[in-house]
Amino acid sequence: TTLFRSVDFIQQNCQITQSKPAPFLEIGCGTGAISIALLAAWSGSTCTAIDINPAAVELTSHNTSRIGLATRLQTEVSDIQSFSSSIKFQAVVSNPPYIPSQTVDQLEPEVRDYEDRKALDGGPDGMDIIRAILQRASDLTVEGADVFLEVDPSHPPMIQEWIHRHPNSKLKFIAAKQDLGGFMRFCHLKHQS
């Protein structure tokens, strides 16, 4: 599934490892599945997970407690624009809302009818939250930190163009990876000086 492909991509490319634990940030935690998978893989690491939906933050906390990882997770109801932290993160991971507004209603009924629209709708081009993450990433991370995004297949070149137009973002586009369907769905960026 996309979740496992995303977590696998992160684990293969991130500086955080089992032997090099560090703090990471998940933006748009939803159920907490990504945070939980990474906390389980990286014992000793800690995670701050944020979401604008209080129910999602509560669900992430509940699921993390059930798995026995709650002592290594901090959750907060916040959007990326207003989020602040005294911690500088070694990685940022996010499966943000990335579906262009005009195509949300064309999604499969099991997605469209049961998911919170705010968790799907990324604005006119699907890049609204992604741009906000790109704008904040270097402020929230240490130099050399990894940034991983799950995106729409149209987004990797748009992200590259955004980074090119915003050199002060201190971000470098490293790679895009295909999902199981062959679509470029995962992006890896780095915070560089």
CSV table of N, CA and C in Angstrom, one decimal, residues 14 36 38 86 88 142 146:
chain,number,residue,atom,x,y,z
A,14,CYS,N,16.5,8.3,5.0
A,14,CYS,CA,16.6,9.2,6.1
A,14,CYS,C,17.9,9.0,6.9
A,36,ILE,N,3.9,6.2,14.1
A,36,ILE,CA,4.0,4.9,14.8
A,36,ILE,C,5.0,4.0,14.1
A,38,LEU,N,7.5,4.7,12.2
A,38,LEU,CA,8.8,5.3,12.3
A,38,LEU,C,9.3,5.2,13.7
A,86,SER,N,10.7,24.5,20.2
A,86,SER,CA,12.0,24.8,20.7
A,86,SER,C,13.0,23.7,20.1
A,88,LYS,N,14.7,21.5,17.2
A,88,LYS,CA,15.0,21.5,15.8
A,88,LYS,C,15.0,20.0,15.3
A,142,VAL,N,17.3,21.0,11.6
A,142,VAL,CA,18.7,21.3,11.6
A,142,VAL,C,19.3,21.2,10.2
A,146,ASP,N,16.3,15.8,6.6
A,146,ASP,CA,15.5,15.3,5.5
A,146,ASP,C,14.1,15.8,5.6
